[in-house]
PDB file of C-alpha atoms in Angstrom:
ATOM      1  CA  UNK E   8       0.000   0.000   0.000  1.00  0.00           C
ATOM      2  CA  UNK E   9       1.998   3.381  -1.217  1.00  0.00           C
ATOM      3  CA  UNK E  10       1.932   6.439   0.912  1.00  0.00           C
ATOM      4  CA  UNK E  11      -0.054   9.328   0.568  1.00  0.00           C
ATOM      5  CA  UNK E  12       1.691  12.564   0.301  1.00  0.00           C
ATOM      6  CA  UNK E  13      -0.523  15.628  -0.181  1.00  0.00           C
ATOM      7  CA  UNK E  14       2.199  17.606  -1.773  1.00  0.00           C
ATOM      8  CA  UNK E  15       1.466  15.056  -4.757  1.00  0.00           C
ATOM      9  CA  UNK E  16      -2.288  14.815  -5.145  1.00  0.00           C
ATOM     10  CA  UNK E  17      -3.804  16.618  -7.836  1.00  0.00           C
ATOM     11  CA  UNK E  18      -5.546  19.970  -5.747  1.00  0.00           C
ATOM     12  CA  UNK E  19      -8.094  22.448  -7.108  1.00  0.00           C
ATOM     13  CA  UNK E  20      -9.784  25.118  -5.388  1.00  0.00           C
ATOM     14  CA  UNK E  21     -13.351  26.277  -6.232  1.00  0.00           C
ATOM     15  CA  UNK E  22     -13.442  29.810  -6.869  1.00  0.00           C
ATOM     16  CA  UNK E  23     -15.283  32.683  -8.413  1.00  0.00           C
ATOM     17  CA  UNK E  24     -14.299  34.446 -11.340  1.00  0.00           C
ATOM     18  CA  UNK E  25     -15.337  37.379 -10.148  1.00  0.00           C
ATOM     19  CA  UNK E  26     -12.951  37.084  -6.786  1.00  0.00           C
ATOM     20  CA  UNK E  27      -9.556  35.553  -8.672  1.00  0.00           C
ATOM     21  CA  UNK E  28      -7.661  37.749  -5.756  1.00  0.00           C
ATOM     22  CA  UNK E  29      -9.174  35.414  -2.887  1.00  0.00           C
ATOM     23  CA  UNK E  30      -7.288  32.698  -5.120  1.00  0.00           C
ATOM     24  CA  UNK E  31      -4.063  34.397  -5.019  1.00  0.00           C
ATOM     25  CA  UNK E  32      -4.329  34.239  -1.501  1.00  0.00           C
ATOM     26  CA  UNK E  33      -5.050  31.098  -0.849  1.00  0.00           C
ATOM     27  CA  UNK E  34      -2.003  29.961  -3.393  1.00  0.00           C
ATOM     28  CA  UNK E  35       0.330  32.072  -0.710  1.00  0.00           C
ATOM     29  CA  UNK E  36      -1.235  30.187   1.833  1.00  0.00           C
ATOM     30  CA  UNK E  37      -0.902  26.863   1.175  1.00  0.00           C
ATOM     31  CA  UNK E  38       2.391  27.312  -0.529  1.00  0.00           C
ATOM     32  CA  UNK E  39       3.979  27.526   3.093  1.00  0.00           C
ATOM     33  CA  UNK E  40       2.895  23.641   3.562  1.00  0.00           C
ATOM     34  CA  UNK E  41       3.873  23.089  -0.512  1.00  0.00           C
ATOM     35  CA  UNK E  42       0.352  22.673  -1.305  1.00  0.00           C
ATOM     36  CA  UNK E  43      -0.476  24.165  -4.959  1.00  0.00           C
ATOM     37  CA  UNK E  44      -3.989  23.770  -5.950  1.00  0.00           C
ATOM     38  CA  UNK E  45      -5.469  24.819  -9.519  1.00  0.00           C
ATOM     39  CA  UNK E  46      -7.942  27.280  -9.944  1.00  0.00           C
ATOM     40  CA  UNK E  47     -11.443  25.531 -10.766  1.00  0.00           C
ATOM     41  CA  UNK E  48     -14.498  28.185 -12.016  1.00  0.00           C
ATOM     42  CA  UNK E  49     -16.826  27.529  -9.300  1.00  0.00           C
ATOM     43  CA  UNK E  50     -20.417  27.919  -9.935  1.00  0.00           C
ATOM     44  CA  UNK E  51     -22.633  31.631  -9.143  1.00  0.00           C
ATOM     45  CA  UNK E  52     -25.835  30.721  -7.795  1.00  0.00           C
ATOM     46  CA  UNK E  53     -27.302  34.067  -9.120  1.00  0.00           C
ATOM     47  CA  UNK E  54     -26.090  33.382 -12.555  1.00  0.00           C
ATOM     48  CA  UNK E  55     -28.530  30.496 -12.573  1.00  0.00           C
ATOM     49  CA  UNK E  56     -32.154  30.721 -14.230  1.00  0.00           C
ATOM     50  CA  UNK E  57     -34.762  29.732 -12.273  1.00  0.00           C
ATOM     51  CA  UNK E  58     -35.667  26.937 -14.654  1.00  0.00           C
ATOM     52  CA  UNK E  59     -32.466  25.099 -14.207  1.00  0.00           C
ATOM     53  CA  UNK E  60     -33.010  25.604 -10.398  1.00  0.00           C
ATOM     54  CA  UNK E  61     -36.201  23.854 -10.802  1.00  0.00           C
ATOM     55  CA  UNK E  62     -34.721  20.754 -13.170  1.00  0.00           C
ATOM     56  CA  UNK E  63     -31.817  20.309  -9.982  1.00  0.00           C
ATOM     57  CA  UNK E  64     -33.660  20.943  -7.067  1.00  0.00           C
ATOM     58  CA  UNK E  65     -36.258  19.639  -4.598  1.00  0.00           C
ATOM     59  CA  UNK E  66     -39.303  21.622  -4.738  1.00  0.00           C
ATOM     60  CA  UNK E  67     -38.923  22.360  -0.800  1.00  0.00           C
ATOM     61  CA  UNK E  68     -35.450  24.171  -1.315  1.00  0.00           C
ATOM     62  CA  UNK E  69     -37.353  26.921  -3.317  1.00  0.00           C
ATOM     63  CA  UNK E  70     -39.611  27.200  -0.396  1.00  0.00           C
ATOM     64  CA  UNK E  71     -36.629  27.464   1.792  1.00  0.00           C
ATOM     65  CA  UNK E  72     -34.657  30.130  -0.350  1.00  0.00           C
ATOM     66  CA  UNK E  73     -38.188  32.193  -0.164  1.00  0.00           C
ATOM     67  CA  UNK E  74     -38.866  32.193   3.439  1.00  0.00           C
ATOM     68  CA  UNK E  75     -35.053  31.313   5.172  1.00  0.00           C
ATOM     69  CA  UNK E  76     -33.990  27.395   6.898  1.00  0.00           C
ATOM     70  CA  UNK E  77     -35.003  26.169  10.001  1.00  0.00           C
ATOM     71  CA  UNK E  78     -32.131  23.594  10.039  1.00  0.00           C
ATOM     72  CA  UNK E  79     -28.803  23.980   9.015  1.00  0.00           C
ATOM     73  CA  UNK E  80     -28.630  20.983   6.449  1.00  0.00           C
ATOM     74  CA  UNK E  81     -31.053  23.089   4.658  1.00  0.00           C
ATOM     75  CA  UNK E  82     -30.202  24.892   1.623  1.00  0.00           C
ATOM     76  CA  UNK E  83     -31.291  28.356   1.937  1.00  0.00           C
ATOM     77  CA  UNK E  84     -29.599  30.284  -0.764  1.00  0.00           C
ATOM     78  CA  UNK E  85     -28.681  30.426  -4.445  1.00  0.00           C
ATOM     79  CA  UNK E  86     -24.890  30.492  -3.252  1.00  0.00           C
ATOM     80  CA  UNK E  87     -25.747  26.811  -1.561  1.00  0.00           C
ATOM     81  CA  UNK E  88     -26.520  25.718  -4.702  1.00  0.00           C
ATOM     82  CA  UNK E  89     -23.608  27.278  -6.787  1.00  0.00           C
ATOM     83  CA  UNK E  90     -21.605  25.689  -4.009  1.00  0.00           C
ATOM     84  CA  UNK E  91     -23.247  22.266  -4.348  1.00  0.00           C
ATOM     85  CA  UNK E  92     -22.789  22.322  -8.023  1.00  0.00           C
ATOM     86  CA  UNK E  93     -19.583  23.408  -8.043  1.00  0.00           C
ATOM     87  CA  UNK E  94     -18.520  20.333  -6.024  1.00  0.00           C
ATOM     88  CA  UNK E  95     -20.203  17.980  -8.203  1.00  0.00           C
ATOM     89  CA  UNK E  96     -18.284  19.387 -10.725  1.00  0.00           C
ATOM     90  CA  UNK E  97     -15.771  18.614  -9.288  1.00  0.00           C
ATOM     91  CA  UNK E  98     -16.354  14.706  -8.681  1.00  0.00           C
ATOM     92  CA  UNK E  99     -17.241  14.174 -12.080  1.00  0.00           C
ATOM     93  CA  UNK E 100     -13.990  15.451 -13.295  1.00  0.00           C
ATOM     94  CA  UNK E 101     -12.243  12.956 -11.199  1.00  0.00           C
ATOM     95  CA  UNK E 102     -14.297  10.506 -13.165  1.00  0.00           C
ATOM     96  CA  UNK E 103     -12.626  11.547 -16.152  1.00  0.00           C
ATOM     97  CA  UNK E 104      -9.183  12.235 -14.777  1.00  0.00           C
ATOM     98  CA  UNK E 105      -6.369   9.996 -14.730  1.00  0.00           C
ATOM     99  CA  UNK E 106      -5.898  10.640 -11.299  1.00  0.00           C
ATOM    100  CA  UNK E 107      -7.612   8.316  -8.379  1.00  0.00           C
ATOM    101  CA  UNK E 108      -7.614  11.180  -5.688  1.00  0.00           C
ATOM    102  CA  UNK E 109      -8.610  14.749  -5.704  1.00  0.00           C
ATOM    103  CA  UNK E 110      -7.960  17.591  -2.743  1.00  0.00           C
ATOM    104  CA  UNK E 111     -10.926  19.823  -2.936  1.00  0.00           C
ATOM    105  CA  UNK E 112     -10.519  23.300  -1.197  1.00  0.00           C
ATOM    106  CA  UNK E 113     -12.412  26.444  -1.250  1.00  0.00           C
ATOM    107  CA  UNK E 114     -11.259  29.997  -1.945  1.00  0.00           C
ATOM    108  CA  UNK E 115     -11.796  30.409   2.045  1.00  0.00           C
ATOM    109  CA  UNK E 116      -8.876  27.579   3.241  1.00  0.00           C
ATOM    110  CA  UNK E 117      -6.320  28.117   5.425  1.00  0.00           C
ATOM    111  CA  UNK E 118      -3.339  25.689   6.703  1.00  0.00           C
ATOM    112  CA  UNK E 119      -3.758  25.642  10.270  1.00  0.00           C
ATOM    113  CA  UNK E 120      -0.500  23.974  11.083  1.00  0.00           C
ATOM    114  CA  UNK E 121       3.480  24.582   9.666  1.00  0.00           C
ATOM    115  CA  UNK E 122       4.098  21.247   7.827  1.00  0.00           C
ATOM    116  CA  UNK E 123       2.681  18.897   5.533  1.00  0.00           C
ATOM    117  CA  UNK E 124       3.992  15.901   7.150  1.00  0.00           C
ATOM    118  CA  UNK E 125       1.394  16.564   9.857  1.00  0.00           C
ATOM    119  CA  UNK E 126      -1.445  16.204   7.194  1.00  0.00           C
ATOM    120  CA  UNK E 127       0.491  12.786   5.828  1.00  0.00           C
ATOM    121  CA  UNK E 128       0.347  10.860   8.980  1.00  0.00           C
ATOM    122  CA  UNK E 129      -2.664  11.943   9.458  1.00  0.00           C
ATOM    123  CA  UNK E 130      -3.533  10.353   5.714  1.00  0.00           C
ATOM    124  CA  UNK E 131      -1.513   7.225   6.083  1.00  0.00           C
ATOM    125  CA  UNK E 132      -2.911   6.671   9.376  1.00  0.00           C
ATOM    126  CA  UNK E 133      -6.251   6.818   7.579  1.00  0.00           C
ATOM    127  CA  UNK E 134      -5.204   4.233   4.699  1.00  0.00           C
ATOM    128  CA  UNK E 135      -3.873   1.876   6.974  1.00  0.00           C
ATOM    129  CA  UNK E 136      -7.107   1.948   8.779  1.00  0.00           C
ATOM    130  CA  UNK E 137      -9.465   1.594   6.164  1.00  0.00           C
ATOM    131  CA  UNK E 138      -7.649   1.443   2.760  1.00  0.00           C
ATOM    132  CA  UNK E 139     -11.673   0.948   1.173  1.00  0.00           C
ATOM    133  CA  UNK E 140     -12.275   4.853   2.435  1.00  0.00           C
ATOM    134  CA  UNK E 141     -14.464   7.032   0.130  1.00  0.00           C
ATOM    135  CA  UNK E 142     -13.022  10.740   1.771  1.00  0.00           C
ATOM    136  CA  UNK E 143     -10.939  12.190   3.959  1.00  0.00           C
ATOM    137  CA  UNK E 144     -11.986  15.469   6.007  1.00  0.00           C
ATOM    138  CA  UNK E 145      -8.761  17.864   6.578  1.00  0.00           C
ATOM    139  CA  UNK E 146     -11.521  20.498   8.155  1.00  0.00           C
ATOM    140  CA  UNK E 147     -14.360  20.031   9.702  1.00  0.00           C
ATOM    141  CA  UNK E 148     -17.240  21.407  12.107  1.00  0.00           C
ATOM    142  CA  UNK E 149     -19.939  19.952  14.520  1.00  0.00           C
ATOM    143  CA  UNK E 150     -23.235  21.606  14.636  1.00  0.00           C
ATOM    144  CA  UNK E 151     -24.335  23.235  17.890  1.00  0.00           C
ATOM    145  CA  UNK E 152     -26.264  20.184  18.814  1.00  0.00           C
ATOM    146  CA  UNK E 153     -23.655  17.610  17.665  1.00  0.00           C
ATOM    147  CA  UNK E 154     -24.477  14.470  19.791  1.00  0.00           C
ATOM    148  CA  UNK E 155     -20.964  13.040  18.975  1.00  0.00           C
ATOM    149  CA  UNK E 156     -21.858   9.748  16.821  1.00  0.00           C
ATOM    150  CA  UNK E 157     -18.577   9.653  14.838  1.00  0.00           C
ATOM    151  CA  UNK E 158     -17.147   6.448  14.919  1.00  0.00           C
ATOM    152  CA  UNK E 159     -13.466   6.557  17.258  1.00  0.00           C
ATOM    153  CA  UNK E 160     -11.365   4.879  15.458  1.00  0.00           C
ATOM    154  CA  UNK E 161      -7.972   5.959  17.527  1.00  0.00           C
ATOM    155  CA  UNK E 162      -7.147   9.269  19.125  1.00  0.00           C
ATOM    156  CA  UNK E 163      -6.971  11.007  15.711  1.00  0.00           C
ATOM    157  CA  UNK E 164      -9.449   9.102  13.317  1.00  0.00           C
ATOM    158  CA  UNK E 165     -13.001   9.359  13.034  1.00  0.00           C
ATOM    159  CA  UNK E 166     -15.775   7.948  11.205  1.00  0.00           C
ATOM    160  CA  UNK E 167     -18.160  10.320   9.988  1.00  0.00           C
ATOM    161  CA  UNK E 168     -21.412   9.247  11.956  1.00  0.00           C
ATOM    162  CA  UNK E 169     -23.165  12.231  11.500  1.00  0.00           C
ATOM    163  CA  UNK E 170     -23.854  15.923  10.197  1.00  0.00           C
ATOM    164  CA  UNK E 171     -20.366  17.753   9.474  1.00  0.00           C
ATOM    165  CA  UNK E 172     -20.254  21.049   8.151  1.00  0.00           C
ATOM    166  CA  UNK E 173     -17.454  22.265   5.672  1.00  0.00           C
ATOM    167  CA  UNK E 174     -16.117  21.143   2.293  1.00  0.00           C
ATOM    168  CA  UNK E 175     -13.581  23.606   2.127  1.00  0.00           C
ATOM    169  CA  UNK E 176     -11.039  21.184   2.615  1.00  0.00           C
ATOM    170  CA  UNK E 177     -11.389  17.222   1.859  1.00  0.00           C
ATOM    171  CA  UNK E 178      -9.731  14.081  -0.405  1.00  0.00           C
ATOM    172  CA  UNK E 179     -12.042  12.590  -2.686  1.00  0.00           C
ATOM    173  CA  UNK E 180     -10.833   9.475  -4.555  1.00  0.00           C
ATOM    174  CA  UNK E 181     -12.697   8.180  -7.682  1.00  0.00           C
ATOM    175  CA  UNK E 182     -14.858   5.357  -6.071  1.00  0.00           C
ATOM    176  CA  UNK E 183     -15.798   7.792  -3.643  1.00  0.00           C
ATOM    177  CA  UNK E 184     -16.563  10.853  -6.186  1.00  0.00           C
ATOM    178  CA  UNK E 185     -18.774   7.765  -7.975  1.00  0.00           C
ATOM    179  CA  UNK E 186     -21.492   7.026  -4.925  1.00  0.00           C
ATOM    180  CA  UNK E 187     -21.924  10.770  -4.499  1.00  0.00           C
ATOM    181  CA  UNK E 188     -22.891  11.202  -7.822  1.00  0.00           C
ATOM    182  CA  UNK E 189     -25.220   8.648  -7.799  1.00  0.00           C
ATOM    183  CA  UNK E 190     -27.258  10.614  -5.082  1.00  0.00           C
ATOM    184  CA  UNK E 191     -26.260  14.092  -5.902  1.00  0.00           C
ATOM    185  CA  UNK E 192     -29.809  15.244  -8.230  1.00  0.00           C
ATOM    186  CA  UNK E 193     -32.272  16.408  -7.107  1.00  0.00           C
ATOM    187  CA  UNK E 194     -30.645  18.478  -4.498  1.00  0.00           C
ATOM    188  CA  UNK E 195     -32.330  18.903  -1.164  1.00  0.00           C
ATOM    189  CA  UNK E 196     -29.210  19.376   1.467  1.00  0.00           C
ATOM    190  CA  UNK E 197     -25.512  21.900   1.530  1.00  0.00           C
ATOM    191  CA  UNK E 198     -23.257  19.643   0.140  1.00  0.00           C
ATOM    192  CA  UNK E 199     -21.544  19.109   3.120  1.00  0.00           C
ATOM    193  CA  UNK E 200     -25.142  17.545   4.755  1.00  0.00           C
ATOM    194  CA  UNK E 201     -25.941  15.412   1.706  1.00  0.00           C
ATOM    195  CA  UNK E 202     -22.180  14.256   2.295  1.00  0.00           C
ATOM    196  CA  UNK E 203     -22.879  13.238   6.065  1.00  0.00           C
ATOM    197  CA  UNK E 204     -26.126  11.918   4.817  1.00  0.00           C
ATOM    198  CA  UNK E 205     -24.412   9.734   2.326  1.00  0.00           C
ATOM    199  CA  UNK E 206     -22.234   8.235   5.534  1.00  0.00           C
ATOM    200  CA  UNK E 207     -24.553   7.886   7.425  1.00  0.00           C
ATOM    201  CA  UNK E 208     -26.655   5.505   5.516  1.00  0.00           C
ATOM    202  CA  UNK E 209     -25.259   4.639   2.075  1.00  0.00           C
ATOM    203  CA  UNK E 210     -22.268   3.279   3.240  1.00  0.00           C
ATOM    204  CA  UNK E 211     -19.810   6.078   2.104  1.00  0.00           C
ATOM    205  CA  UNK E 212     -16.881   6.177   4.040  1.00  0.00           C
ATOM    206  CA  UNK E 213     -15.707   9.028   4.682  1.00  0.00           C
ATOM    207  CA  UNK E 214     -13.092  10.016   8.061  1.00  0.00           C
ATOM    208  CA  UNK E 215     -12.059  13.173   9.944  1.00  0.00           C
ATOM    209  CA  UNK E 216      -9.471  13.702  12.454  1.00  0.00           C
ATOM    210  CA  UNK E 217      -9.390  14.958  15.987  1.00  0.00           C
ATOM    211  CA  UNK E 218      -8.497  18.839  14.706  1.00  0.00           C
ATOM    212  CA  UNK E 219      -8.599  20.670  11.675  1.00  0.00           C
ATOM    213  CA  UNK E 220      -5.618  20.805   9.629  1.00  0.00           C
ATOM    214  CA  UNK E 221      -6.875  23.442   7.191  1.00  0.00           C
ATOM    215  CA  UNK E 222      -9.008  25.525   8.749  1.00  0.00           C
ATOM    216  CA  UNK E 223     -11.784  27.873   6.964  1.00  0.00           C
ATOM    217  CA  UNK E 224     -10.549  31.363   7.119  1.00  0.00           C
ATOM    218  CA  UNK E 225     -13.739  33.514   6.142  1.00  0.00           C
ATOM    219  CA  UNK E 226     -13.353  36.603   7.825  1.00  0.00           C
ATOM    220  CA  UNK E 227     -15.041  38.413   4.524  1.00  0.00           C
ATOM    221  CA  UNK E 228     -17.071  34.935   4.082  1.00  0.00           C
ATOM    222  CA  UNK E 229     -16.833  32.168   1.137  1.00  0.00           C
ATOM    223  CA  UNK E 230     -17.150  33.643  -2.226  1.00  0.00           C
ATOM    224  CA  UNK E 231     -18.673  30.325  -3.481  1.00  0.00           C
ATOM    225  CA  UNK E 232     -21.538  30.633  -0.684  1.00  0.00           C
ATOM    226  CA  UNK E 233     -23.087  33.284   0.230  1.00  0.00           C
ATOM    227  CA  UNK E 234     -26.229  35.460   0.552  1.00  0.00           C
ATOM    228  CA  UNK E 235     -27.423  34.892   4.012  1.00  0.00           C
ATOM    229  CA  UNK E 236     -30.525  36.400   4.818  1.00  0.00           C
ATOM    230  CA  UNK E 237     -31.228  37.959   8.180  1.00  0.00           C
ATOM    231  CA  UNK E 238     -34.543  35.450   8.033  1.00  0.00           C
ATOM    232  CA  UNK E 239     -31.938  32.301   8.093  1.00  0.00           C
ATOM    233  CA  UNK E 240     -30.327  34.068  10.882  1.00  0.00           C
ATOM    234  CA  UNK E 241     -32.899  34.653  12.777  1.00  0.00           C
ATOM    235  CA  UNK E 242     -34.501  31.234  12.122  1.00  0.00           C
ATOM    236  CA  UNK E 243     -31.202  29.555  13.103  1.00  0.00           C
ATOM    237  CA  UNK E 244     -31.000  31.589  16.091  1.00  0.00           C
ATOM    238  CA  UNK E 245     -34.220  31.135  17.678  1.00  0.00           C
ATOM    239  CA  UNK E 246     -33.714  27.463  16.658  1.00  0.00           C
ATOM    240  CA  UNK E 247     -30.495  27.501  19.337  1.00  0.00           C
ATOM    241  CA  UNK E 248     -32.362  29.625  21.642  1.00  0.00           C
ATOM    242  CA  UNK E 249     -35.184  26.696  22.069  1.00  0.00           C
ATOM    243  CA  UNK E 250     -32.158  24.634  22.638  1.00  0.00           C
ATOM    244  CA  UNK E 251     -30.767  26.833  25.269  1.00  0.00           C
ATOM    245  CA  UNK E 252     -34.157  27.944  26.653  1.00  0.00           C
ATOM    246  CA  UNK E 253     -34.936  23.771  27.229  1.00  0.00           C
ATOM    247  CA  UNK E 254     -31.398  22.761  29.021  1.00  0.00           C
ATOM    248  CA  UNK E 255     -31.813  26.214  31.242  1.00  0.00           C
ATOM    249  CA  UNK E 256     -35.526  25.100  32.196  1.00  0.00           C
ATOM    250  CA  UNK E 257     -33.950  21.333  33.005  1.00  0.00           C
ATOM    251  CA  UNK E 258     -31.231  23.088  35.212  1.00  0.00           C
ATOM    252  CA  UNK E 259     -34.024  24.878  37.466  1.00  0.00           C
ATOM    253  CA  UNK E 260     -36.164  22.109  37.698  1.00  0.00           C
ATOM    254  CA  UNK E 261     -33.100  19.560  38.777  1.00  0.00           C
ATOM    255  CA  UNK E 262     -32.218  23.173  41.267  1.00  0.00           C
ATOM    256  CA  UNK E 263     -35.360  23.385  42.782  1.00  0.00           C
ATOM    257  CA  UNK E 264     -36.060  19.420  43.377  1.00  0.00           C
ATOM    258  CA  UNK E 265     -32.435  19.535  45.458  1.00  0.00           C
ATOM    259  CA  UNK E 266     -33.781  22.586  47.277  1.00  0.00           C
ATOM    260  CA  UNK E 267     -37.041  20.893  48.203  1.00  0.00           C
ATOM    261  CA  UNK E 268     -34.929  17.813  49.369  1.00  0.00           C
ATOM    262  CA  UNK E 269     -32.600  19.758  51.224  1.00  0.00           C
ATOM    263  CA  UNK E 270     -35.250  21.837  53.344  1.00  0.00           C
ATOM    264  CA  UNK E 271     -37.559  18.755  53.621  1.00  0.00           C
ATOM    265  CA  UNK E 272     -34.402  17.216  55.606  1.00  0.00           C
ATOM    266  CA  UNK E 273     -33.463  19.908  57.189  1.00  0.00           C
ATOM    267  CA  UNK E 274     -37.165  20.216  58.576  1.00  0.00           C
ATOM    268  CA  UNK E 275     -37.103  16.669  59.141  1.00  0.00           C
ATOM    269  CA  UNK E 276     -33.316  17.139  61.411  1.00  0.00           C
ATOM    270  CA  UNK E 277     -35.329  19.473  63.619  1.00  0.00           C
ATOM    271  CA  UNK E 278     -37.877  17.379  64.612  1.00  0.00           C
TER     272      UNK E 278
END
């Protein structure tokens, strides 16, 4: 079983023509851990027409573009779909390449750590594993209520057991690139939920580590995805603050029933 050495796998980088200096960037970047990804036109959900929207898309996600998401696997924007499409793209070029892996980054990656050995045991460790894996997180993100279902695997590997956010940062090989396609249309999810979705119950197998090793660095936010609406925002927020609002209640409930036992046996002592 050969090594894997990021330095060597074919990279692109999904980016907008429209923001080629976010790609400059990004080369300067990753050129510190001798990472050099190819530009690849990424997709401008506003360029689209509303009747190809309709021929790739569930009916719901026009609903959800029209009135904002309640969940965060939704897709809630015409960016979510240039960024979905763009990533397809992407795994049907693999189909056609000569190459058997693909690194996929977005115009928003950053290396989080000083060397690319780091990311290669990381790999290895991976593809001695589980040399039948699909893809390989090098970023990643749990949702807010993330009940931690990945699959341990050792102190650094996990099995993607449930939602993860991102894409901005992930190996693809060709088998892999081949059961997301197969799935892909019509879209309902962000690519990175039909992703999880896809390991979660169509066997692909896809890993993570412990910590990101390219991190997303968005302070001006992804050109590929964009357009959030305050109504997401807000949707999203009082979606948290249900959350929140239910553990607080549970706190003064379990708070008061300790109170009433302490005073009933204190009560009880001074009889």
């Amino acid at each position: 079983m050969a090594d894997i050495d990021v330095t060597h796998i074919k990279s692109y980088v999904i980016n907008l023509k429209k923001n080629i200096e976010k790609y400059t960037f990004l080369q300067k970047n990753l050129a510190t851990i001798n990472i050099r990804p190819e530009r690849f036109n990424g997709i401008y959900g506003k360029d689209l027409s509303n009747e190809y929207i309709d021929s790739v898309t569930y009916p719901s996600v026009q609903f959800t573009i029209d009135h904002g998401r309640t969940v965060d696997n939704n897709i809630g924007t015409l960016g979510g779909i240039g960024c979905y499409l763009s990533h397809v793209n992407l795994w049907k070029k693999i189909g056609d390449s000569s190459e058997d892996v693909f690194l996929i980054l977005e115009d928003d990656a950053a290396p989080s750590i000083y060397s690319a050995d780091e990311i290669n045991r990381f790999l290895n460790s991976i593809n001695k594993a589980d040399p039948d894996w699909d893809a390989i997180y090098l970023g990643w993100a749990k949702p807010f209520y993330s009940s931690n279902n990945d699959i341990k695997i050792s102190n650094d590997i996990y099995k993607i057991n449930e939602i993860t956010f991102q894409t901005h940062a992930y190996l693809i090989n060709k088998k892999g690139a081949k059961k997301l396609l197969e799935k892909a249309f019509p879209i309902v999810d962000q690519v990175d939920s039909y992703m999880s979705f896809m390991a979660m119950y169509r066997n692909f197998r896809s890993y993570r580590g412990n910590v990101s090793y390219i991190v997303q660095n968005n302070v001006e936010g992804s050109d590929i995805q964009t357009d959030f609406s305050i109504k997401i925002y807000i949707n999203q927020l009082s979606n948290y603050s249900i959350k929140i609002c239910s553990i607080v209640i549970m706190i003064v409930i379990i708070l008061l029933l300790f109170l009433c036992v302490y005073f009933y046996k204190k009560s009880r002592s001074r009889e």
